[in-house]
mmCIF file of C-alpha atoms and ligand atoms in Angstrom:
data_model
loop_
_atom_site.group_PDB
_atom_site.id
_atom_site.type_symbol
_atom_site.label_atom_id
_atom_site.label_comp_id
_atom_site.label_asym_id
_atom_site.label_seq_id
_atom_site.Cartn_x
_atom_site.Cartn_y
_atom_site.Cartn_z
ATOM 1 C CA MET Y 229 -6.863 -3.471 0.705
ATOM 2 C CA THR Y 230 -9.724 -4.286 3.039
ATOM 3 C CA ASN Y 231 -7.850 -5.744 5.990
ATOM 4 C CA HIS Y 232 -7.039 -3.979 9.242
ATOM 5 C CA ARG Y 233 -8.750 -0.702 8.413
ATOM 6 C CA LYS Y 234 -8.900 1.741 11.268
ATOM 7 C CA TRP Y 235 -10.604 4.768 9.733
ATOM 8 C CA ASN Y 236 -12.202 3.338 6.590
ATOM 9 C CA TYR Y 237 -11.970 6.144 4.043
ATOM 10 C CA GLU Y 238 -13.774 4.181 1.319
ATOM 11 C CA GLY Y 239 -15.274 6.662 -1.191
ATOM 12 C CA LYS Y 240 -13.026 9.497 -0.007
ATOM 13 C CA VAL Y 241 -10.338 11.271 -2.027
ATOM 14 C CA ALA Y 242 -6.999 12.409 -0.594
ATOM 15 C CA PHE Y 243 -4.468 14.796 -2.168
ATOM 16 C CA VAL Y 244 -0.900 14.379 -0.873
ATOM 17 C CA THR Y 245 2.072 16.548 -1.866
ATOM 18 C CA GLY Y 246 5.664 15.425 -1.577
ATOM 19 C CA ALA Y 247 4.296 11.919 -1.988
ATOM 20 C CA ALA Y 248 7.241 10.438 -3.897
ATOM 21 C CA ASN Y 249 9.303 9.993 -0.735
ATOM 22 C CA GLY Y 250 9.400 9.883 3.016
ATOM 23 C CA ILE Y 251 6.471 11.123 5.090
ATOM 24 C CA GLY Y 252 4.329 11.974 2.051
ATOM 25 C CA GLN Y 253 4.761 8.576 0.427
ATOM 26 C CA THR Y 254 4.007 6.698 3.639
ATOM 27 C CA THR Y 255 0.914 8.834 4.255
ATOM 28 C CA ALA Y 256 -0.319 8.363 0.678
ATOM 29 C CA LEU Y 257 -0.020 4.597 1.171
ATOM 30 C CA ALA Y 258 -1.806 4.844 4.523
ATOM 31 C CA PHE Y 259 -4.748 6.775 2.997
ATOM 32 C CA ALA Y 260 -4.988 4.123 0.275
ATOM 33 C CA GLN Y 261 -4.843 1.352 2.865
ATOM 34 C CA GLU Y 262 -7.929 2.947 4.434
ATOM 35 C CA GLY Y 263 -9.770 2.819 1.113
ATOM 36 C CA ALA Y 264 -9.291 6.411 -0.104
ATOM 37 C CA ALA Y 265 -8.408 7.202 -3.707
ATOM 38 C CA VAL Y 266 -5.122 9.094 -3.557
ATOM 39 C CA VAL Y 267 -3.720 11.861 -5.735
ATOM 40 C CA VAL Y 268 0.039 11.484 -5.482
ATOM 41 C CA ALA Y 269 1.659 14.854 -6.209
ATOM 42 C CA ASP Y 270 5.377 15.528 -6.349
ATOM 43 C CA LEU Y 271 7.993 17.530 -8.174
ATOM 44 C CA LEU Y 272 9.519 14.185 -9.168
ATOM 45 C CA GLU Y 273 7.210 12.683 -11.756
ATOM 46 C CA ASP Y 274 8.818 9.222 -11.745
ATOM 47 C CA GLY Y 275 8.671 9.114 -7.953
ATOM 48 C CA ALA Y 276 4.999 10.105 -7.955
ATOM 49 C CA LYS Y 277 4.287 7.392 -10.507
ATOM 50 C CA ALA Y 278 6.184 4.831 -8.411
ATOM 51 C CA THR Y 279 4.074 5.649 -5.316
ATOM 52 C CA ALA Y 280 0.876 5.481 -7.391
ATOM 53 C CA ARG Y 281 1.975 2.081 -8.710
ATOM 54 C CA MET Y 282 2.594 0.833 -5.163
ATOM 55 C CA ILE Y 283 -0.969 1.853 -4.277
ATOM 56 C CA GLU Y 284 -2.434 0.211 -7.373
ATOM 57 C CA ASP Y 285 -0.384 -2.950 -6.802
ATOM 58 C CA GLN Y 286 -2.073 -3.198 -3.408
ATOM 59 C CA GLY Y 287 -5.520 -2.872 -4.995
ATOM 60 C CA GLY Y 288 -6.014 0.857 -4.382
ATOM 61 C CA ARG Y 289 -6.855 3.767 -6.677
ATOM 62 C CA ALA Y 290 -4.283 6.474 -7.397
ATOM 63 C CA LEU Y 291 -3.409 9.283 -9.772
ATOM 64 C CA ALA Y 292 0.184 10.513 -10.104
ATOM 65 C CA VAL Y 293 0.675 14.187 -10.937
ATOM 66 C CA ARG Y 294 3.860 16.164 -11.401
ATOM 67 C CA CYS Y 295 3.465 19.329 -9.391
ATOM 68 C CA ASP Y 296 5.859 21.964 -8.119
ATOM 69 C CA VAL Y 297 3.974 23.366 -5.123
ATOM 70 C CA SER Y 298 5.835 26.662 -5.407
ATOM 71 C CA ARG Y 299 4.079 27.275 -8.749
ATOM 72 C CA PRO Y 300 0.389 28.177 -8.360
ATOM 73 C CA GLU Y 301 -0.394 27.068 -11.908
ATOM 74 C CA ASP Y 302 1.003 23.590 -11.152
ATOM 75 C CA VAL Y 303 -1.061 23.293 -7.971
ATOM 76 C CA GLN Y 304 -4.235 24.406 -9.724
ATOM 77 C CA ALA Y 305 -3.633 21.947 -12.577
ATOM 78 C CA ALA Y 306 -2.947 19.075 -10.159
ATOM 79 C CA LEU Y 307 -6.181 19.728 -8.282
ATOM 80 C CA THR Y 308 -8.147 19.994 -11.524
ATOM 81 C CA ALA Y 309 -6.697 16.631 -12.581
ATOM 82 C CA ALA Y 310 -7.694 15.253 -9.171
ATOM 83 C CA THR Y 311 -11.336 16.349 -9.401
ATOM 84 C CA ASP Y 312 -11.565 15.390 -13.088
ATOM 85 C CA LYS Y 313 -10.499 11.870 -12.176
ATOM 86 C CA PHE Y 314 -12.148 11.321 -8.801
ATOM 87 C CA GLY Y 315 -14.908 13.957 -8.724
ATOM 88 C CA ARG Y 316 -14.284 15.325 -5.233
ATOM 89 C CA LEU Y 317 -11.673 16.154 -2.607
ATOM 90 C CA ASP Y 318 -12.031 15.192 1.049
ATOM 91 C CA PHE Y 319 -8.519 15.331 2.489
ATOM 92 C CA ALA Y 320 -5.359 17.254 1.672
ATOM 93 C CA PHE Y 321 -1.967 16.628 3.205
ATOM 94 C CA ASN Y 322 0.164 19.611 2.153
ATOM 95 C CA ASN Y 323 3.511 18.149 2.969
ATOM 96 C CA ALA Y 324 6.066 18.841 0.211
ATOM 97 C CA GLY Y 325 9.112 20.557 1.611
ATOM 98 C CA ILE Y 326 12.821 21.142 1.248
ATOM 99 C CA GLU Y 327 15.650 21.402 3.744
ATOM 100 C CA GLN Y 328 17.981 24.339 4.226
ATOM 101 C CA PRO Y 329 21.757 23.916 4.124
ATOM 102 C CA LEU Y 330 23.153 24.772 7.574
ATOM 103 C CA ALA Y 331 24.052 28.482 7.686
ATOM 104 C CA TYR Y 332 23.804 31.248 10.237
ATOM 105 C CA THR Y 333 21.430 34.017 9.275
ATOM 106 C CA ALA Y 334 24.045 36.450 7.937
ATOM 107 C CA ASP Y 335 25.382 33.701 5.680
ATOM 108 C CA ILE Y 336 22.094 32.503 4.165
ATOM 109 C CA SER Y 337 22.023 33.432 0.490
ATOM 110 C CA ASP Y 338 19.039 35.395 -0.769
ATOM 111 C CA GLU Y 339 18.258 32.528 -3.147
ATOM 112 C CA THR Y 340 18.208 29.955 -0.322
ATOM 113 C CA PHE Y 341 15.964 32.138 1.818
ATOM 114 C CA GLU Y 342 13.532 32.885 -0.994
ATOM 115 C CA ARG Y 343 13.407 29.283 -2.245
ATOM 116 C CA ASN Y 344 12.765 27.977 1.265
ATOM 117 C CA LEU Y 345 9.929 30.410 1.840
ATOM 118 C CA ARG Y 346 8.483 29.820 -1.605
ATOM 119 C CA VAL Y 347 8.369 26.015 -1.297
ATOM 120 C CA ASN Y 348 7.859 25.450 2.439
ATOM 121 C CA LEU Y 349 5.403 28.285 3.068
ATOM 122 C CA GLY Y 350 4.240 29.451 -0.375
ATOM 123 C CA GLY Y 351 3.566 25.831 -1.354
ATOM 124 C CA ILE Y 352 1.167 25.437 1.562
ATOM 125 C CA PHE Y 353 -0.534 28.725 0.690
ATOM 126 C CA TYR Y 354 -1.079 27.775 -2.964
ATOM 127 C CA CYS Y 355 -2.366 24.329 -2.006
ATOM 128 C CA MET Y 356 -4.893 25.697 0.479
ATOM 129 C CA LYS Y 357 -5.888 28.501 -1.898
ATOM 130 C CA TYR Y 358 -7.059 25.962 -4.489
ATOM 131 C CA GLU Y 359 -8.151 23.129 -2.184
ATOM 132 C CA ILE Y 360 -10.497 25.134 0.030
ATOM 133 C CA PRO Y 361 -12.971 26.162 -2.729
ATOM 134 C CA ILE Y 362 -13.235 22.522 -3.863
ATOM 135 C CA MET Y 363 -13.898 21.384 -0.300
ATOM 136 C CA LEU Y 364 -16.460 24.134 0.224
ATOM 137 C CA LYS Y 365 -18.332 22.830 -2.825
ATOM 138 C CA ASN Y 366 -18.154 19.298 -1.325
ATOM 139 C CA GLY Y 367 -19.656 20.550 1.911
ATOM 140 C CA GLY Y 368 -16.450 20.093 3.906
ATOM 141 C CA GLY Y 369 -13.073 18.434 4.198
ATOM 142 C CA ALA Y 370 -9.906 18.224 6.248
ATOM 143 C CA ILE Y 371 -6.510 19.734 5.551
ATOM 144 C CA VAL Y 372 -3.244 18.946 7.330
ATOM 145 C CA ASN Y 373 -0.182 21.097 6.649
ATOM 146 C CA THR Y 374 3.324 19.908 7.440
ATOM 147 C CA SER Y 375 5.192 22.270 9.716
ATOM 148 C CA SER Y 376 8.022 20.939 11.906
ATOM 149 C CA GLY Y 377 9.593 21.073 15.333
ATOM 150 C CA ALA Y 378 11.336 23.955 13.560
ATOM 151 C CA GLY Y 379 7.900 25.598 13.454
ATOM 152 C CA VAL Y 380 7.752 25.919 17.235
ATOM 153 C CA VAL Y 381 11.374 26.587 18.263
ATOM 154 C CA GLY Y 382 14.331 28.391 16.723
ATOM 155 C CA ILE Y 383 17.298 26.321 15.511
ATOM 156 C CA ARG Y 384 20.799 27.674 14.938
ATOM 157 C CA GLY Y 385 21.718 27.446 11.255
ATOM 158 C CA GLN Y 386 18.105 26.947 10.149
ATOM 159 C CA GLY Y 387 16.733 30.488 9.992
ATOM 160 C CA ALA Y 388 15.046 30.238 6.599
ATOM 161 C CA TYR Y 389 13.553 26.807 7.307
ATOM 162 C CA CYS Y 390 12.362 27.915 10.772
ATOM 163 C CA ALA Y 391 10.840 31.096 9.348
ATOM 164 C CA ALA Y 392 8.895 29.107 6.767
ATOM 165 C CA LYS Y 393 7.773 26.417 9.224
ATOM 166 C CA HIS Y 394 6.677 28.992 11.849
ATOM 167 C CA GLY Y 395 4.791 30.690 9.020
ATOM 168 C CA VAL Y 396 2.983 27.449 8.203
ATOM 169 C CA ILE Y 397 1.491 27.428 11.694
ATOM 170 C CA GLY Y 398 0.313 31.041 11.433
ATOM 171 C CA LEU Y 399 -1.235 30.389 8.040
ATOM 172 C CA THR Y 400 -2.855 27.180 9.299
ATOM 173 C CA LYS Y 401 -4.401 28.848 12.343
ATOM 174 C CA SER Y 402 -5.751 31.803 10.335
ATOM 175 C CA ALA Y 403 -7.292 29.610 7.643
ATOM 176 C CA ALA Y 404 -8.663 27.249 10.322
ATOM 177 C CA LEU Y 405 -10.575 30.132 11.926
ATOM 178 C CA GLU Y 406 -11.897 31.332 8.589
ATOM 179 C CA TYR Y 407 -13.417 28.020 7.467
ATOM 180 C CA ALA Y 408 -14.288 26.278 10.760
ATOM 181 C CA LYS Y 409 -18.002 26.974 10.391
ATOM 182 C CA ASP Y 410 -17.996 25.695 6.797
ATOM 183 C CA GLY Y 411 -16.834 22.234 7.789
ATOM 184 C CA VAL Y 412 -13.296 22.563 6.441
ATOM 185 C CA ARG Y 413 -11.022 21.608 9.333
ATOM 186 C CA ILE Y 414 -7.442 22.780 9.029
ATOM 187 C CA ASN Y 415 -4.567 21.668 11.262
ATOM 188 C CA ALA Y 416 -0.799 21.289 11.109
ATOM 189 C CA VAL Y 417 1.536 18.487 12.078
ATOM 190 C CA CYS Y 418 4.998 19.229 13.473
ATOM 191 C CA PRO Y 419 7.272 16.205 13.053
ATOM 192 C CA GLY Y 420 10.476 15.726 15.025
ATOM 193 C CA ILE Y 421 13.399 13.976 13.338
ATOM 194 C CA ILE Y 422 11.865 11.364 11.064
ATOM 195 C CA ASP Y 423 13.856 8.716 9.220
ATOM 196 C CA THR Y 424 13.347 9.776 5.588
ATOM 197 C CA PRO Y 425 15.521 10.585 2.556
ATOM 198 C CA MET Y 426 15.593 14.227 3.790
ATOM 199 C CA ILE Y 427 17.315 13.152 6.999
ATOM 200 C CA GLY Y 428 19.592 10.831 4.986
ATOM 201 C CA ARG Y 429 20.814 13.901 3.079
ATOM 202 C CA PHE Y 430 21.173 15.841 6.312
ATOM 203 C CA THR Y 431 23.337 13.161 7.939
ATOM 204 C CA GLN Y 432 25.155 12.506 4.659
ATOM 205 C CA GLY Y 433 24.690 8.832 5.425
ATOM 206 C CA THR Y 434 27.318 8.710 8.187
ATOM 207 C CA GLU Y 435 26.654 6.709 11.356
ATOM 208 C CA GLU Y 436 28.256 9.448 13.467
ATOM 209 C CA ASN Y 437 25.876 12.130 12.169
ATOM 210 C CA ARG Y 438 22.937 9.772 12.602
ATOM 211 C CA LYS Y 439 23.912 9.195 16.243
ATOM 212 C CA ARG Y 440 24.025 12.969 16.728
ATOM 213 C CA MET Y 441 20.482 13.198 15.406
ATOM 214 C CA ILE Y 442 19.291 10.390 17.678
ATOM 215 C CA ALA Y 443 20.905 12.144 20.648
ATOM 216 C CA GLN Y 444 18.481 15.061 20.094
ATOM 217 C CA GLU Y 445 15.526 12.738 20.572
ATOM 218 C CA PRO Y 446 14.554 12.036 24.225
ATOM 219 C CA ILE Y 447 12.876 8.827 23.056
ATOM 220 C CA GLY Y 448 16.296 7.548 21.926
ATOM 221 C CA ARG Y 449 15.489 6.886 18.275
ATOM 222 C CA LEU Y 450 14.412 8.646 15.117
ATOM 223 C CA GLY Y 451 10.707 8.820 14.287
ATOM 224 C CA ARG Y 452 9.154 6.564 11.677
ATOM 225 C CA PRO Y 453 7.172 8.060 8.767
ATOM 226 C CA GLU Y 454 4.231 5.858 9.841
ATOM 227 C CA GLU Y 455 4.090 7.766 13.127
ATOM 228 C CA ILE Y 456 3.378 10.988 11.227
ATOM 229 C CA ALA Y 457 1.003 9.255 8.795
ATOM 230 C CA ASN Y 458 -1.032 7.943 11.747
ATOM 231 C CA THR Y 459 -1.372 11.465 13.124
ATOM 232 C CA VAL Y 460 -2.436 12.852 9.732
ATOM 233 C CA LEU Y 461 -5.070 10.146 9.263
ATOM 234 C CA TRP Y 462 -6.386 10.778 12.763
ATOM 235 C CA LEU Y 463 -6.569 14.547 12.154
ATOM 236 C CA CYS Y 464 -8.557 13.876 8.957
ATOM 237 C CA SER Y 465 -11.028 11.583 10.704
ATOM 238 C CA ASP Y 466 -14.366 12.510 12.272
ATOM 239 C CA VAL Y 467 -12.898 11.439 15.615
ATOM 240 C CA ALA Y 468 -10.812 14.634 15.439
ATOM 241 C CA GLY Y 469 -13.911 16.685 14.582
ATOM 242 C CA PHE Y 470 -13.261 19.259 17.320
ATOM 243 C CA ALA Y 471 -9.542 19.680 16.477
ATOM 244 C CA ILE Y 472 -9.216 22.949 14.575
ATOM 245 C CA GLY Y 473 -6.189 25.178 14.065
ATOM 246 C CA HIS Y 474 -3.964 22.891 16.097
ATOM 247 C CA ALA Y 475 -0.247 22.333 15.475
ATOM 248 C CA VAL Y 476 0.254 18.757 16.647
ATOM 249 C CA VAL Y 477 3.834 18.144 17.719
ATOM 250 C CA VAL Y 478 4.888 14.537 17.124
ATOM 251 C CA ASP Y 479 8.567 14.563 17.976
ATOM 252 C CA GLY Y 480 9.643 11.916 20.456
ATOM 253 C CA GLY Y 481 9.835 14.646 23.098
ATOM 254 C CA GLN Y 482 12.424 16.688 21.189
ATOM 255 C CA THR Y 483 10.840 20.060 21.957
ATOM 256 C CA ALA Y 484 9.183 19.108 25.260
ATOM 257 C CA GLY Y 485 12.056 20.342 27.409
ATOM 258 C CA LEU Y 486 12.897 23.433 25.407
HETATM 259 P P1 NAD N 773 11.757 13.972 1.703
HETATM 260 O O1 NAD N 773 12.819 14.834 1.112
HETATM 261 O O2 NAD N 773 12.098 12.601 2.090
HETATM 262 O O3 NAD N 773 10.466 14.020 0.791
HETATM 263 C C1 NAD N 773 9.978 15.275 0.364
HETATM 264 C C2 NAD N 773 9.287 15.132 -0.966
HETATM 265 O O4 NAD N 773 8.833 16.444 -1.355
HETATM 266 C C3 NAD N 773 10.197 14.646 -2.083
HETATM 267 O O5 NAD N 773 9.583 13.589 -2.780
HETATM 268 C C4 NAD N 773 10.398 15.853 -2.963
HETATM 269 O O6 NAD N 773 10.560 15.539 -4.339
HETATM 270 C C5 NAD N 773 9.105 16.611 -2.729
HETATM 271 N N1 NAD N 773 9.244 18.032 -3.046
HETATM 272 C C6 NAD N 773 10.265 18.865 -2.748
HETATM 273 N N2 NAD N 773 10.038 20.084 -3.258
HETATM 274 C C7 NAD N 773 8.844 20.019 -3.896
HETATM 275 C C8 NAD N 773 8.065 20.954 -4.614
HETATM 276 N N3 NAD N 773 8.494 22.212 -4.813
HETATM 277 N N4 NAD N 773 6.883 20.551 -5.109
HETATM 278 C C9 NAD N 773 6.430 19.281 -4.941
HETATM 279 N N5 NAD N 773 7.146 18.353 -4.280
HETATM 280 C C10 NAD N 773 8.331 18.715 -3.759
HETATM 281 O O7 NAD N 773 11.264 14.759 3.020
HETATM 282 P P2 NAD N 773 10.450 14.259 4.304
HETATM 283 O O8 NAD N 773 11.419 14.058 5.395
HETATM 284 O O9 NAD N 773 9.494 13.192 3.938
HETATM 285 O O10 NAD N 773 9.688 15.613 4.627
HETATM 286 C C11 NAD N 773 8.332 15.843 4.304
HETATM 287 C C12 NAD N 773 7.906 17.118 4.996
HETATM 288 O O11 NAD N 773 8.106 16.972 6.398
HETATM 289 C C13 NAD N 773 8.685 18.364 4.599
HETATM 290 O O12 NAD N 773 7.817 19.467 4.557
HETATM 291 C C14 NAD N 773 9.679 18.522 5.730
HETATM 292 O O13 NAD N 773 10.125 19.858 5.859
HETATM 293 C C15 NAD N 773 8.868 18.065 6.899
HETATM 294 N N6 NAD N 773 9.624 17.612 8.051
HETATM 295 C C16 NAD N 773 10.457 16.559 7.957
HETATM 296 C C17 NAD N 773 11.165 16.149 9.087
HETATM 297 C C18 NAD N 773 12.102 14.986 9.075
HETATM 298 O O14 NAD N 773 12.826 14.803 10.062
HETATM 299 N N7 NAD N 773 12.154 14.163 8.035
HETATM 300 C C19 NAD N 773 11.002 16.845 10.301
HETATM 301 C C20 NAD N 773 10.117 17.905 10.343
HETATM 302 C C21 NAD N 773 9.410 18.286 9.218
#
């Protein structure tokens, strides 16, 4: 894993949630490619182990942990396992998230609303709550939280998801201000429509639905998970040292004209 390194994160440790699939998995692999040891956290234990194995098969170092980000005790345990194994924490990509079934606001069940907020917003809160003290002890670090295009515009039928993803940006900006002087840089990334298992479920695998998704993207295609991973790795790098409290929209132009 020494070829074609751009950032060279040798000796660094990255914690990635939602790393069994999609954007999280691709970003975990990208951190490892740059030499970082990676803590692969996901609700799906087998999936986390599979990503960790992919990293190890490529010569990297990884630890798989089962972690439900909506449960503070799980997050705390995962981060303890991370520091026990690797001794430090430099980067965190708080990315685990769930979709919301399409429903107008009056038809969203209480359970759907609460679950969406608990995972998509609460999960980010619990991660930062336990990551920040570790980074402060290290003397600094970088955190990237996954919001969404749905964090910057409203979407019909996505009220709970939009509420949570807008909340992620508010939480990110507040925390970014609080810890900027301590060397913990906190930013968010707002992906457009990225080709992952989440979008596969959304389109139910039909070509017609997929075309409808593509039609929302001015660039004329869906995004690739690598395109989000690249942004996350850049935000974590010293090159982005002056980027603080930013919500970086990476969406093929989807929200540019809105
Ligand atoms: P995905 O469904 O492909 O992968 C998400 C991963 O998160 C899964 O492995 C899942 O097991 C895990 N996860 C779900 N709930 C969890 C929990 N409570 N605790 C720990 N892990 C949990 O999704 P994706 O498309 O890769 O999305 C990743 C993130 O990006 C999500 O926050 C999503 O909302 C956001 N996002 C995705 C898109 C897109 O178009 N794919 C667009 C904007 C934002």
